[in-house]
XYZ file of C-alpha atoms in Angstrom:
695
model
C -17.761 1.553 -10.901
C -13.810 0.997 -11.743
C -12.336 -0.084 -8.740
C -9.022 1.458 -7.661
C -5.319 -1.140 -5.998
C -3.208 -0.592 -3.865
C -0.402 -0.514 -6.615
C -2.472 2.653 -8.189
C -1.697 4.840 -4.148
C 1.021 3.351 -2.653
C 4.641 5.040 -2.625
C 6.971 2.704 -4.215
C 10.068 1.824 -3.432
C 9.695 2.658 0.674
C 12.876 3.487 2.781
C 14.350 -0.127 3.792
C 16.715 -1.674 6.175
C 17.981 -4.984 7.028
C 16.982 -6.417 10.859
C 21.380 -5.612 12.012
C 20.712 -2.065 11.346
C 21.018 0.547 14.192
C 18.629 2.542 15.583
C 20.392 5.829 15.369
C 21.284 5.342 11.711
C 17.144 4.708 10.772
C 16.758 7.742 12.805
C 18.796 9.560 10.735
C 17.555 8.251 8.091
C 13.721 9.117 9.154
C 15.021 12.964 10.440
C 16.589 13.339 7.168
C 14.129 12.032 4.894
C 11.294 13.469 7.228
C 9.390 10.562 6.501
C 7.303 8.427 9.055
C 8.429 5.093 8.917
C 10.793 2.569 7.753
C 10.692 -0.608 6.877
C 12.856 -3.496 8.594
C 13.352 -6.083 5.342
C 14.671 -9.827 5.310
C 16.487 -10.300 1.644
C 12.660 -8.420 -0.236
C 10.451 -9.718 2.298
C 8.912 -7.073 4.787
C 9.671 -8.617 8.561
C 9.175 -5.471 10.412
C 8.541 -1.837 10.715
C 9.332 0.765 12.476
C 7.376 4.073 12.873
C 7.413 7.017 14.688
C 4.911 5.914 17.430
C 7.565 3.198 17.776
C 9.652 6.120 18.861
C 8.283 6.619 21.623
C 9.522 4.377 23.177
C 13.055 5.552 22.499
C 13.681 8.264 25.137
C 12.238 6.666 28.200
C 13.955 3.371 28.035
C 16.821 5.158 28.035
C 18.162 2.975 24.728
C 21.344 3.751 23.264
C 20.763 4.380 19.622
C 24.436 3.637 18.356
C 23.960 0.201 19.585
C 20.100 -1.225 20.284
C 19.304 -3.534 16.861
C 16.866 -1.592 14.849
C 15.277 -5.598 14.919
C 14.389 -5.035 19.428
C 12.771 -2.384 18.915
C 10.449 -2.371 15.566
C 6.826 -3.421 14.816
C 7.268 -6.988 14.228
C 5.396 -9.174 12.498
C 3.790 -7.034 10.522
C 0.432 -6.070 8.756
C 0.867 -5.998 5.064
C -1.758 -6.445 2.493
C -1.696 -7.743 -1.594
C -1.187 -4.526 -4.175
C -3.944 -5.802 -6.088
C -6.408 -4.585 -2.749
C -9.875 -2.777 -3.653
C -8.735 1.522 -2.332
C -11.402 1.068 -0.142
C -11.085 -2.223 1.126
C -7.668 -1.195 1.975
C -9.152 1.834 3.581
C -11.306 -0.992 5.938
C -8.330 -2.522 7.200
C -6.203 0.001 8.387
C -9.514 0.882 10.251
C -10.182 -1.848 11.536
C -6.250 -2.861 12.759
C -6.035 1.129 14.162
C -2.850 1.291 11.797
C -1.886 4.723 9.759
C 0.934 2.578 7.542
C 0.135 -0.870 5.417
C 2.749 -2.787 3.847
C 2.229 -2.991 0.441
C 3.307 -6.409 -1.856
C 3.465 -8.110 -4.585
C 2.015 -12.245 -5.267
C 5.375 -13.298 -3.647
C 5.274 -11.778 -0.490
C 8.094 -10.215 -1.046
C 7.615 -5.438 -0.509
C 6.276 -3.900 -3.303
C 4.891 -0.436 -1.270
C 3.600 1.309 1.693
C 0.520 3.161 1.728
C 0.023 6.031 4.468
C -3.108 8.494 5.062
C -1.264 10.675 2.964
C -1.892 8.450 0.092
C -5.289 7.938 1.183
C -6.461 11.786 1.893
C -4.843 12.405 -1.857
C -6.028 10.346 -3.686
C -10.296 10.246 -1.873
C -9.505 13.938 -3.339
C -10.308 17.551 -2.072
C -13.139 18.417 -3.907
C -16.168 16.908 -1.440
C -15.223 18.898 1.066
C -16.780 22.138 -0.183
C -16.427 25.424 1.193
C -19.156 24.668 4.166
C -16.518 21.880 5.689
C -15.244 24.052 8.434
C -12.166 22.566 10.326
C -14.808 22.708 13.455
C -16.515 19.479 12.365
C -13.727 17.654 11.969
C -10.884 18.673 14.948
C -10.071 16.377 17.674
C -11.451 17.630 21.189
C -9.575 15.544 23.626
C -6.366 17.386 23.539
C -3.533 16.425 25.437
C -1.742 19.635 26.743
C 1.571 20.527 29.306
C 3.129 23.563 30.454
C 6.774 24.377 29.444
C 7.978 23.347 32.685
C 6.794 19.840 32.420
C 9.945 17.393 31.036
C 9.919 15.088 28.019
C 9.361 12.328 29.732
C 5.985 13.904 30.918
C 5.173 14.243 27.047
C 6.069 10.546 26.212
C 4.438 9.017 29.047
C 1.418 11.646 28.489
C 1.223 10.658 24.743
C 2.096 6.181 24.895
C -1.554 6.827 27.505
C -3.679 8.117 25.563
C -2.727 7.178 22.200
C -2.231 10.909 20.607
C -0.346 12.222 18.190
C 0.684 15.441 20.079
C 1.447 17.218 22.879
C 0.018 21.207 22.934
C 2.225 23.189 25.224
C -0.186 25.988 26.425
C 0.514 28.934 28.308
C -2.619 31.138 29.891
C -4.912 28.636 27.630
C -3.055 29.596 24.525
C -0.725 26.897 22.662
C 3.483 28.626 22.419
C 4.074 25.479 21.811
C 3.856 20.805 20.350
C 6.227 18.405 20.017
C 4.789 15.393 17.559
C 5.962 11.790 16.706
C 8.283 13.417 13.881
C 9.738 15.625 16.521
C 10.326 12.593 19.185
C 12.741 10.829 16.147
C 14.748 14.009 15.633
C 15.081 14.189 19.758
C 15.771 9.992 19.279
C 18.180 10.794 16.738
C 19.779 13.528 18.913
C 20.158 11.866 22.249
C 17.803 14.090 23.653
C 17.498 13.389 27.690
C 13.669 12.900 29.181
C 14.326 15.032 31.629
C 15.199 17.832 29.671
C 12.249 21.064 29.242
C 9.752 20.779 27.072
C 10.199 24.951 26.522
C 13.532 23.839 25.421
C 12.591 21.411 22.884
C 9.231 22.054 21.890
C 8.545 23.112 18.544
C 7.467 26.488 18.393
C 5.993 28.900 17.190
C 3.377 26.354 16.635
C 1.820 26.548 13.187
C -2.797 27.052 13.889
C -5.622 27.327 12.409
C -9.040 28.905 13.056
C -11.909 26.542 13.574
C -14.277 28.432 11.205
C -11.897 27.592 8.367
C -12.420 25.600 5.555
C -11.079 22.130 5.970
C -9.510 22.865 1.678
C -7.409 25.681 3.824
C -6.350 23.409 6.233
C -4.296 21.051 4.344
C -3.348 23.423 1.731
C -1.510 24.740 4.843
C -0.223 21.632 6.140
C 0.956 21.003 2.363
C 2.535 24.376 2.490
C 4.550 23.356 6.339
C 4.864 20.090 5.267
C 2.988 18.671 8.211
C 0.597 16.327 9.088
C -0.701 17.812 12.685
C -2.616 21.837 12.818
C -3.475 23.329 16.501
C -6.858 24.947 16.246
C -7.432 27.950 17.858
C -10.626 30.593 18.069
C -10.661 34.177 17.793
C -8.635 35.023 20.976
C -5.967 32.452 19.719
C -6.777 29.960 22.564
C -6.251 26.380 22.394
C -9.339 24.558 20.619
C -8.223 20.683 19.404
C -6.410 19.560 16.752
C -6.209 18.471 13.466
C -4.950 15.646 11.735
C -4.481 13.697 7.382
C -6.216 10.880 9.861
C -8.948 12.973 10.973
C -9.123 14.542 7.042
C -9.116 11.058 5.581
C -12.182 9.624 7.816
C -14.423 12.510 7.355
C -13.312 12.437 3.475
C -14.726 8.019 3.719
C -17.723 9.158 5.902
C -18.872 11.608 3.378
C -18.795 9.055 0.663
C -20.922 6.382 2.700
C -23.100 10.334 3.516
C -23.151 10.946 -0.572
C -24.002 6.590 -1.472
C -27.153 6.486 1.353
C -28.681 10.265 -0.220
C -28.144 8.739 -3.656
C -30.056 5.353 -2.789
C -32.804 7.464 -0.833
C -33.477 9.723 -3.716
C -33.442 7.474 -5.515
C -36.733 5.591 -3.703
C -38.234 8.424 -3.696
C -38.446 9.619 -7.159
C -39.612 6.019 -8.204
C -42.158 6.581 -5.292
C -42.888 9.858 -7.258
C -43.080 9.565 -10.606
C -44.664 6.030 -10.507
C -47.511 8.595 -9.001
C -47.013 11.005 -11.830
C -46.769 8.108 -14.430
C -50.765 6.975 -13.417
C -52.374 10.851 -13.691
C -50.460 11.245 -16.785
C -53.753 11.408 -18.924
C -55.605 13.056 -15.460
C -57.202 15.949 -18.115
C -60.722 16.035 -16.986
C -60.027 19.215 -14.988
C -58.442 20.947 -17.715
C -60.038 24.361 -17.193
C -59.008 24.309 -13.409
C -55.929 27.384 -13.620
C -53.535 25.346 -10.730
C -52.925 22.566 -12.944
C -51.198 24.739 -14.516
C -52.089 23.428 -17.917
C -51.540 26.329 -21.149
C -55.561 25.172 -22.942
C -56.865 26.337 -26.316
C -59.852 26.178 -27.731
C -60.420 27.226 -31.513
C -63.373 26.694 -33.823
C -63.169 24.476 -37.056
C -61.568 27.311 -39.545
C -58.673 26.904 -36.396
C -59.614 30.296 -35.301
C -58.048 30.828 -31.602
C -61.113 31.709 -29.028
C -60.079 30.981 -26.344
C -56.697 31.410 -24.126
C -56.123 30.210 -20.258
C -54.338 31.447 -17.769
C -51.362 29.497 -19.116
C -51.567 29.802 -22.243
C -51.777 33.365 -22.013
C -48.360 33.200 -20.393
C -46.358 30.614 -22.919
C -47.291 32.598 -25.930
C -47.131 35.930 -24.589
C -50.082 37.281 -25.149
C -53.586 38.530 -23.190
C -56.533 35.801 -23.994
C -58.851 39.009 -23.576
C -56.827 39.957 -26.721
C -57.297 36.847 -28.799
C -59.375 37.647 -31.577
C -60.027 34.727 -34.184
C -56.419 34.258 -34.559
C -55.025 32.164 -36.708
C -53.581 29.156 -34.725
C -50.353 28.804 -37.079
C -49.807 32.360 -36.380
C -50.110 32.312 -32.926
C -46.815 28.675 -32.860
C -45.155 31.288 -35.404
C -45.310 33.556 -33.198
C -43.978 31.993 -30.317
C -41.066 30.402 -32.312
C -42.388 27.367 -32.276
C -42.453 24.974 -35.136
C -45.708 23.752 -36.220
C -44.767 20.812 -38.358
C -46.948 18.527 -35.985
C -49.134 20.787 -35.854
C -50.113 20.392 -39.749
C -50.985 17.228 -38.800
C -52.986 17.196 -35.431
C -55.568 19.924 -37.116
C -55.676 17.355 -40.216
C -56.408 14.783 -37.867
C -58.754 16.458 -35.436
C -60.788 17.502 -38.620
C -61.135 13.353 -39.488
C -62.544 13.261 -35.875
C -59.431 12.031 -34.389
C -57.290 13.086 -31.452
C -53.534 13.345 -31.902
C -50.290 14.005 -29.011
C -47.011 14.725 -29.920
C -44.077 16.209 -27.364
C -42.530 19.174 -27.760
C -38.732 21.312 -26.968
C -39.779 25.136 -27.574
C -36.412 27.405 -25.875
C -37.508 30.981 -24.073
C -34.336 32.693 -23.581
C -31.806 30.543 -22.211
C -34.148 27.528 -21.178
C -35.214 24.471 -22.662
C -38.865 23.412 -21.941
C -40.460 19.687 -22.898
C -43.533 20.746 -23.933
C -46.360 18.147 -24.054
C -49.858 18.920 -26.667
C -52.704 16.987 -27.470
C -55.696 18.030 -30.211
C -59.346 16.556 -29.584
C -61.940 17.455 -32.001
C -65.091 18.882 -30.242
C -68.304 17.168 -31.480
C -72.197 17.594 -30.960
C -73.734 14.983 -30.719
C -74.328 14.025 -34.780
C -70.400 13.854 -34.630
C -70.294 17.603 -36.051
C -67.018 19.138 -36.120
C -68.002 22.351 -33.500
C -63.726 23.183 -33.134
C -61.207 21.393 -30.920
C -59.067 22.019 -27.813
C -55.655 21.409 -27.891
C -54.043 21.406 -23.669
C -49.970 22.009 -23.920
C -48.362 20.781 -20.275
C -44.883 21.535 -19.358
C -43.313 18.259 -18.544
C -39.954 19.802 -17.945
C -39.442 18.431 -14.436
C -41.410 15.072 -15.349
C -39.120 13.968 -17.849
C -35.511 15.376 -15.991
C -37.029 12.904 -13.344
C -37.975 9.944 -15.712
C -34.117 10.183 -16.489
C -32.978 10.564 -12.868
C -35.305 7.590 -12.697
C -33.510 5.902 -15.292
C -30.419 6.691 -13.677
C -30.823 5.342 -10.597
C -32.036 2.079 -11.811
C -29.004 2.227 -13.737
C -26.391 2.927 -10.630
C -28.926 0.756 -8.744
C -28.752 -2.510 -11.013
C -25.225 -1.896 -11.625
C -22.977 -0.891 -8.743
C -20.991 -4.054 -7.395
C -21.822 -3.392 -4.347
C -24.813 -5.541 -2.727
C -28.218 -3.315 -1.534
C -30.570 -4.186 0.487
C -33.685 -1.808 0.737
C -36.048 -2.579 4.024
C -39.123 -1.428 5.790
C -38.713 0.199 9.317
C -39.157 -3.593 10.389
C -36.762 -4.085 8.322
C -38.555 -7.007 5.798
C -36.677 -6.898 3.356
C -38.467 -4.635 0.705
C -35.950 -4.864 -2.833
C -32.718 -6.176 -3.459
C -30.434 -5.052 -6.363
C -28.472 -7.836 -8.449
C -25.001 -7.289 -7.152
C -26.724 -8.522 -3.756
C -28.318 -11.682 -6.428
C -24.869 -12.569 -7.824
C -22.414 -12.572 -3.697
C -25.388 -14.235 -2.213
C -27.089 -16.943 -4.689
C -30.221 -15.872 -3.866
C -33.199 -14.180 -6.138
C -35.351 -11.467 -5.614
C -38.643 -12.796 -4.473
C -37.150 -15.781 -1.986
C -35.633 -12.584 0.810
C -38.611 -10.802 -0.286
C -40.367 -9.508 2.730
C -38.053 -11.811 4.773
C -35.630 -9.709 7.829
C -31.913 -10.003 6.225
C -30.782 -12.456 9.325
C -31.664 -15.328 6.218
C -28.448 -14.862 5.076
C -26.617 -15.343 8.824
C -23.481 -17.827 9.279
C -24.029 -18.112 13.092
C -20.140 -16.752 13.471
C -21.565 -13.530 14.694
C -23.045 -14.385 18.417
C -26.381 -12.067 20.158
C -24.141 -9.467 22.099
C -22.874 -8.693 17.905
C -26.353 -7.909 16.888
C -27.452 -6.243 19.697
C -24.169 -3.220 19.443
C -25.505 -3.448 15.867
C -28.437 -2.796 16.295
C -27.678 -0.218 19.488
C -25.864 1.812 17.166
C -28.055 2.349 14.497
C -31.142 3.154 16.821
C -29.361 5.510 18.597
C -26.840 7.280 15.902
C -29.435 5.702 12.385
C -25.703 4.211 11.780
C -23.360 1.332 11.810
C -20.667 0.282 9.768
C -18.355 -2.529 10.313
C -16.823 -6.474 9.304
C -19.260 -9.222 9.876
C -19.255 -12.880 8.425
C -23.267 -14.126 6.451
C -24.176 -17.388 4.323
C -24.798 -17.717 0.609
C -27.659 -19.826 -0.560
C -24.625 -22.286 -0.951
C -24.299 -22.741 2.841
C -20.864 -21.457 1.395
C -19.424 -18.620 4.298
C -18.557 -15.292 3.151
C -16.733 -11.848 4.414
C -18.744 -8.645 4.095
C -17.857 -4.981 5.070
C -21.369 -3.499 5.867
C -22.801 -0.291 5.742
C -26.450 -0.077 7.164
C -28.300 3.671 7.307
C -32.165 4.868 8.981
C -33.981 6.364 6.792
C -36.136 8.941 8.431
C -40.072 9.932 7.555
C -41.230 14.312 8.222
C -41.453 13.172 11.496
C -38.314 11.445 12.177
C -39.811 7.974 13.151
C -37.491 5.477 11.128
C -39.129 4.806 7.207
C -36.530 2.195 5.680
C -33.016 0.987 6.417
C -30.497 0.697 3.724
C -27.581 -1.466 3.705
C -24.993 -1.734 0.890
C -22.131 -4.067 1.393
C -18.859 -5.206 -0.214
C -17.691 -9.007 -0.329
C -14.433 -8.699 0.649
C -14.052 -12.624 0.952
C -11.152 -12.990 -1.513
C -9.356 -9.775 0.150
C -9.682 -11.493 3.477
C -8.164 -14.492 1.949
C -5.790 -13.295 0.147
C -4.291 -11.039 3.821
C -4.496 -14.124 5.325
C -2.655 -16.261 2.845
C 0.062 -13.656 2.637
C 0.550 -13.465 6.696
C 0.738 -17.224 7.099
C 2.963 -17.476 4.082
C 5.350 -14.151 5.996
C 5.529 -16.381 9.217
C 5.441 -20.228 8.125
C 7.829 -22.188 6.142
C 6.102 -23.329 2.883
C 7.295 -27.160 3.082
C 6.025 -28.121 6.840
C 3.928 -25.277 7.930
C 6.011 -25.035 11.095
C 6.484 -21.771 12.845
C 9.714 -19.921 10.290
C 12.006 -18.539 12.264
C 10.718 -14.979 12.684
C 7.578 -16.309 14.685
C 9.469 -18.456 16.170
C 11.500 -15.455 18.154
C 7.975 -13.951 18.584
C 7.021 -16.998 20.580
C 9.591 -17.550 22.490
C 9.958 -13.883 23.694
C 6.106 -14.286 24.765
C 7.012 -17.607 27.265
C 9.852 -16.146 27.934
C 7.928 -12.860 29.513
C 4.923 -15.210 30.757
C 7.482 -17.604 33.140
C 8.556 -14.277 34.557
C 5.113 -13.879 35.935
C 5.005 -17.922 37.246
C 8.029 -19.104 38.061
C 8.176 -21.937 35.371
C 10.908 -22.715 32.943
C 11.418 -22.262 29.441
C 12.827 -24.655 27.454
C 14.858 -24.756 24.038
C 15.709 -28.097 22.062
C 17.773 -27.235 18.167
C 17.054 -30.794 16.342
C 19.259 -31.688 13.752
C 19.276 -34.413 11.524
C 22.370 -36.864 10.895
C 22.341 -38.595 7.445
C 20.010 -36.590 5.959
C 22.111 -35.478 3.573
C 22.978 -38.483 2.579
C 18.955 -39.189 1.300
C 19.121 -36.348 -0.049
C 22.113 -37.292 -2.569
C 21.019 -40.389 -3.353
C 17.307 -40.416 -3.696
C 16.856 -36.338 -4.484
C 15.560 -33.537 -2.454
C 12.209 -35.099 -3.138
C 13.088 -37.496 -1.377
C 14.544 -35.428 1.190
C 11.163 -33.004 1.384
C 8.943 -36.262 1.986
C 11.750 -37.189 5.280
C 11.200 -33.120 6.537
C 6.994 -33.697 6.262
C 7.391 -36.565 8.206
C 9.997 -35.330 10.735
C 8.223 -32.650 11.607
C 4.579 -34.728 11.998
C 6.289 -36.857 14.636
C 7.525 -33.654 16.085
C 4.114 -32.653 16.337
C 2.679 -35.264 17.905
C 5.217 -36.007 20.619
C 4.776 -32.301 21.479
C 1.806 -30.474 23.108
C -0.032 -28.225 22.078
C 1.253 -25.513 24.600
C 4.631 -26.156 22.698
C 6.066 -24.815 19.557
C 7.616 -26.768 16.760
C 9.594 -24.836 14.209
C 11.872 -25.153 11.154
C 14.446 -22.679 10.688
C 15.976 -24.107 7.768
C 17.392 -27.228 5.681
C 17.052 -30.081 8.302
C 17.394 -27.970 11.904
C 14.585 -27.892 13.852
C 13.895 -25.970 17.033
C 11.384 -26.926 20.167
C 9.996 -24.695 22.643
C 8.931 -26.286 25.779
C 5.978 -24.406 28.359
C 5.958 -24.785 31.764
C 8.795 -27.296 32.162
C 9.216 -27.945 36.083
C 12.832 -29.559 36.031
C 15.871 -29.873 33.701
C 14.674 -34.434 33.479
C 11.668 -33.418 31.900
C 13.075 -31.503 29.207
C 15.659 -34.496 28.542
C 12.336 -37.067 28.503
C 10.712 -35.029 25.613
C 13.919 -34.967 24.090
C 14.962 -38.936 24.105
C 11.173 -39.231 23.175
C 11.421 -37.134 19.816
C 14.769 -39.326 19.120
C 13.249 -42.489 19.625
C 10.359 -41.417 16.953
C 12.454 -39.457 14.403
C 14.402 -42.743 14.316
C 11.498 -44.713 12.699
C 11.624 -45.675 9.228
C 10.302 -43.471 6.699
C 8.080 -45.073 3.701
C 8.685 -43.333 0.688
C 7.723 -43.874 -3.082
C 10.487 -46.856 -3.605
C 12.180 -47.497 -0.481
C 12.738 -47.468 3.562
C 14.725 -44.881 4.703
C 15.807 -43.862 8.556
C 17.581 -40.490 9.804
C 18.187 -40.025 13.690
C 18.653 -36.838 15.676
C 20.844 -34.846 17.740
C 19.067 -32.472 20.138
C 20.620 -29.284 22.579
C 18.879 -27.884 25.323
C 18.843 -25.075 26.862
C 16.778 -24.065 29.902
C 15.974 -20.354 31.068
C 16.681 -21.162 34.959
C 20.410 -21.710 33.598
C 20.903 -19.983 30.031
C 18.871 -16.761 31.260
C 15.979 -15.454 30.106
C 17.362 -13.869 27.140
C 16.238 -15.604 23.869
C 19.255 -15.088 21.477
C 21.521 -16.478 24.774
C 18.730 -19.063 25.248
C 18.938 -20.382 21.683
C 22.668 -19.470 21.302
C 22.975 -21.724 24.258
C 21.041 -24.690 22.744
C 22.865 -24.483 19.508
C 25.946 -25.060 21.756
C 24.540 -27.880 23.496
C 23.999 -29.747 20.093
C 27.061 -28.653 18.802
C 28.289 -31.391 21.752
C 25.955 -33.569 21.011
C 26.972 -34.096 17.622
C 30.264 -34.465 18.477
C 29.322 -36.978 21.015
C 28.240 -39.619 18.016
C 24.928 -37.751 16.861
C 21.328 -39.661 18.090
C 21.984 -38.583 21.090
C 20.924 -35.673 23.495
C 22.829 -33.090 26.028
C 21.634 -29.834 28.274
C 23.922 -26.771 28.325
C 24.778 -26.688 31.783
C 26.374 -23.441 32.233
C 24.982 -19.666 30.670
C 26.925 -18.871 27.123
């Protein structure tokens, strides 16, 4: 089974802007190129993303696109994925994080491309959506509607509240217009007034599709019209639902999971049935019974046919009443059956032995696989009285045997682990991939509950919800952590399906899982590198800004103060010049350790670059509290630092700004602390100064 990676499906060279770009030019790009997102980068590294959904905030907040920076409205701390991530793991990541845009990065963490629902839909293909699959099966029934006299503000509020991708404008229950996220990008670009009537800004006429049309037809219509949302109507043109690209991708994924479960169930049924057939292969004692479907021929010692049963009459195309001593070899020739093995069988029978062989026989355009058995009929003195020949049609059995081999090949060679249990969840069988992933051999887990793999990371409530879903719908899918035989934990994406018998009672459970540990670790590593300094492992500027904004938002509710301490090392350049950059890096690591040791867990210590650090102190009651912390940090930093062959010392200058003085705007607060740091440097260094006026 060949794995397809994000690299093969994502759109490369996506539209990018720097964080200094203004909202107006971003909206112009998105509307002009009809794209759903723009990636915000710092150099080559993605630091945020602005999507059509983010455009929902523009009009109600009365932002000025000409002066608003994209960095203030983008979705920062973006979710990224490595370009080698498997297609289905990538889609599961999007489903788990509720994303419609997945940023793809290379091994250095630099932007490589972007994957959207459109990309997933193109690759997964339309072949799974047969003509019997209709729009009604996947459309969303949770529709948000307004009238033409409602305002654009009403539409935006409703879209945000319901997380809808579009609002349908109706009149007498018939759709007359639609407002989508893409429309909001256009309206934001054009500085639309939020109080404008929907009749003046909606997209009209509505592009719709009948609920009974095929999904394939609907997709082609979306392609032709270059849209991602269709309004679904009935025979009377009344609104019935909405269909989006995202609905199609979810349908395709569920089809593949259902298809795999069906294959596995069919394999299990084939194994039971074929084993039973093989056990009965030589049950020929009732060969004269016509219901067996076995052709029976009886001949005398001179090879003249004396009897054909009805099945043989049908096979050779001759009524058994018309057989009057015809030679067996001639009977085969008339039916265009080869006689090579027949002649060998006749010789064996005359010597008192039995003989069996397989024969391929074509009747019109259909090929049959026959099994021929010939045995002597002898008296008590072993004198030959004649012989009996049976011909059994084994076409279906041979086909089943091939299917069994194919099923066994899939079961044995798939890269996903497979567990088959009984109705009480006791393990009956596992495949080689299960043994490779978990480290357990089949005989070590057969008869045991899959809880033998439990890592302890999921609580009872988690498994309670899982079984509740299984009992209600016969299906559960999700991510969990299990433990290998070695004790090592691993992440897996698990799908469990209940197999029912004819009475609709659970007969088996089939679990299919993939080891996604490496992709999760890679994703976590990329996320860490995107938000932390690689040398000191402290939060970088991006994460510092996010935490400072969060701290200021929280203090608005509590009334406490936030202090920002800008820290610059005195004499650090001399150490770099005299001892080299390796020694300088060690000094920075030690300073980072001392800053963490002398601050609280709820405080934030960041490295902004070079020898510049910053500390965010929360819950500060007054200026003196921040000054006390600053002088404690100065004293700690000034302690000698041991290098490999020498001891060095540095001091620190600190500038302080409090939210009560500098205000609760993050940029102004940082700028005030920076000004205070400059004053501390000018005052002779190795000291701390607090800003007194708002910048």
